[in-house]
PDB file of C-alpha atoms and ligand atoms in Angstrom:
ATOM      1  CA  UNK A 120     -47.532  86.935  93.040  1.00 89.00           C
ATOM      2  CA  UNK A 121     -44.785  88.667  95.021  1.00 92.00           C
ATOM      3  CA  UNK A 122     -45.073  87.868  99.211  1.00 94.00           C
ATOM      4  CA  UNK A 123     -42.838  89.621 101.937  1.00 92.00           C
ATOM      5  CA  UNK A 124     -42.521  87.876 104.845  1.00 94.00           C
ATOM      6  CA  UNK A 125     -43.853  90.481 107.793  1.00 95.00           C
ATOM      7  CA  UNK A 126     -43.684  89.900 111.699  1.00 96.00           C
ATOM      8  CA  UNK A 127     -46.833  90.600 113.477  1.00 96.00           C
ATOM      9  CA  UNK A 128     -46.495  92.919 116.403  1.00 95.00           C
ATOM     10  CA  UNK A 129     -49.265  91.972 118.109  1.00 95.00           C
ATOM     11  CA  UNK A 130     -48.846  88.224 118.028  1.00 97.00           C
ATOM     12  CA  UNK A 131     -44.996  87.756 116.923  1.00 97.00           C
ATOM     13  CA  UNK A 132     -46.224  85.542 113.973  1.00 97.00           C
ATOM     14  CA  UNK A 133     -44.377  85.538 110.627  1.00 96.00           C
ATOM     15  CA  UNK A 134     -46.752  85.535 107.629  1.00 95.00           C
ATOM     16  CA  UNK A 135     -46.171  86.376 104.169  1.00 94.00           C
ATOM     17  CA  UNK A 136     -47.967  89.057 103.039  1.00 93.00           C
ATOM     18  CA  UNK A 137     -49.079  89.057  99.622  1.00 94.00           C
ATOM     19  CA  UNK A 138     -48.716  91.728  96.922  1.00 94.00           C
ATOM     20  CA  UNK A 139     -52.352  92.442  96.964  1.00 94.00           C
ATOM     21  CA  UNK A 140     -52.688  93.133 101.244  1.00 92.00           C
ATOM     22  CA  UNK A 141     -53.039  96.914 101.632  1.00 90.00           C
ATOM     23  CA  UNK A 142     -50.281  96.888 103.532  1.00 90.00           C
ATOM     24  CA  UNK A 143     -47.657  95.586 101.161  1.00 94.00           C
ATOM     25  CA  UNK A 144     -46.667  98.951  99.864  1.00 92.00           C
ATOM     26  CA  UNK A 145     -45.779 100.109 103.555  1.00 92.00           C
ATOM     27  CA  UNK A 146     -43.919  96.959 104.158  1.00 92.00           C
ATOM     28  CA  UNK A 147     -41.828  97.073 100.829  1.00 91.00           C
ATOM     29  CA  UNK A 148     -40.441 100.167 102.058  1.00 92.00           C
ATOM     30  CA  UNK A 149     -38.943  98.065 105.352  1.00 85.00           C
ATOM     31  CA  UNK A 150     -36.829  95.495 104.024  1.00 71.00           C
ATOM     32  CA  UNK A 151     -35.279  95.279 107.366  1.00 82.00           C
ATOM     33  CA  UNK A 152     -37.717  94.483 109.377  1.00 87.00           C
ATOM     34  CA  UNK A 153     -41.376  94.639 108.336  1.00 94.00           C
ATOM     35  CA  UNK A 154     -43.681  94.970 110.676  1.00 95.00           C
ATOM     36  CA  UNK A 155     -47.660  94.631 110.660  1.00 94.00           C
ATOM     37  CA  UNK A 156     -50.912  93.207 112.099  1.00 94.00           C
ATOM     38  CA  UNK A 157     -51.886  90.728 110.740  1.00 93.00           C
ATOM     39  CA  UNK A 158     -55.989  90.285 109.961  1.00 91.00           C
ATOM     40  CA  UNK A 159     -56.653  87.833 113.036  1.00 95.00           C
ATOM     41  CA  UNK A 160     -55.212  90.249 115.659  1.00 96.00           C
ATOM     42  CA  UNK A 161     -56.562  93.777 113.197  1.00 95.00           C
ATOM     43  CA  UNK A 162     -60.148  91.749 114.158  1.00 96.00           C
ATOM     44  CA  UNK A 163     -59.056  91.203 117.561  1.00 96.00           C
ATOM     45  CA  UNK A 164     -58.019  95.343 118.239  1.00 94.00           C
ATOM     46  CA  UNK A 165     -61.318  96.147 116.123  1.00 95.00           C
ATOM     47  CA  UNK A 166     -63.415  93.800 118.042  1.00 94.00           C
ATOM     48  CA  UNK A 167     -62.161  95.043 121.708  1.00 94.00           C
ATOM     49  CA  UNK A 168     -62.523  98.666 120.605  1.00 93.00           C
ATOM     50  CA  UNK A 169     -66.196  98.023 119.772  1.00 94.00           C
ATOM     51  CA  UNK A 170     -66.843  96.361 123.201  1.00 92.00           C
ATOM     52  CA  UNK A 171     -65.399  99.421 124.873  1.00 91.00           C
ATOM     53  CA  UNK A 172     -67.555 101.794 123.399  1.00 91.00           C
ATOM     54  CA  UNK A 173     -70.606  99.568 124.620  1.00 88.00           C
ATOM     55  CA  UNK A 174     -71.785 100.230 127.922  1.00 86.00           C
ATOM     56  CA  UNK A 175     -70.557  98.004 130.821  1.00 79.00           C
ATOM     57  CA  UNK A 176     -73.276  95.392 132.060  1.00 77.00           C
ATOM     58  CA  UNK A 177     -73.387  94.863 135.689  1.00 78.00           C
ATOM     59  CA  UNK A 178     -72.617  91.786 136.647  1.00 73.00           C
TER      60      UNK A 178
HETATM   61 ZN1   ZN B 182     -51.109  88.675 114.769  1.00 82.49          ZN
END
């Protein structure tokens, strides 16, 4: 299986991405300097985002 090795922007990481990640197609078409987010910080953003829409407890 083909891999292109992609920088995370969120945590600066290098991981290779495998043919099958939905993102591969996007990164094939930057050679240069591929760019994603990678799953652990895509859980991170998703996770935050849900907490935001909750309502604040007091403390
Ligand atoms: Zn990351």
């Amino acid at each position: 299986m083909k891999s292109i090795a992609a920088r995370c922007l969120m945590c600066g990481k290098t991981f290779d991405v495998a043919e099958d990640h939905k993102d591969y197609s996007k990164l094939e078409k930057r050679k240069d300097q591929p760019t994603f987010v990678c799953d652990m910080c895509g859980y991170k953003i998703r996770y935050e985002a849900d907490e935001e829409q909750k309502p604040k407890k007091p403390m």
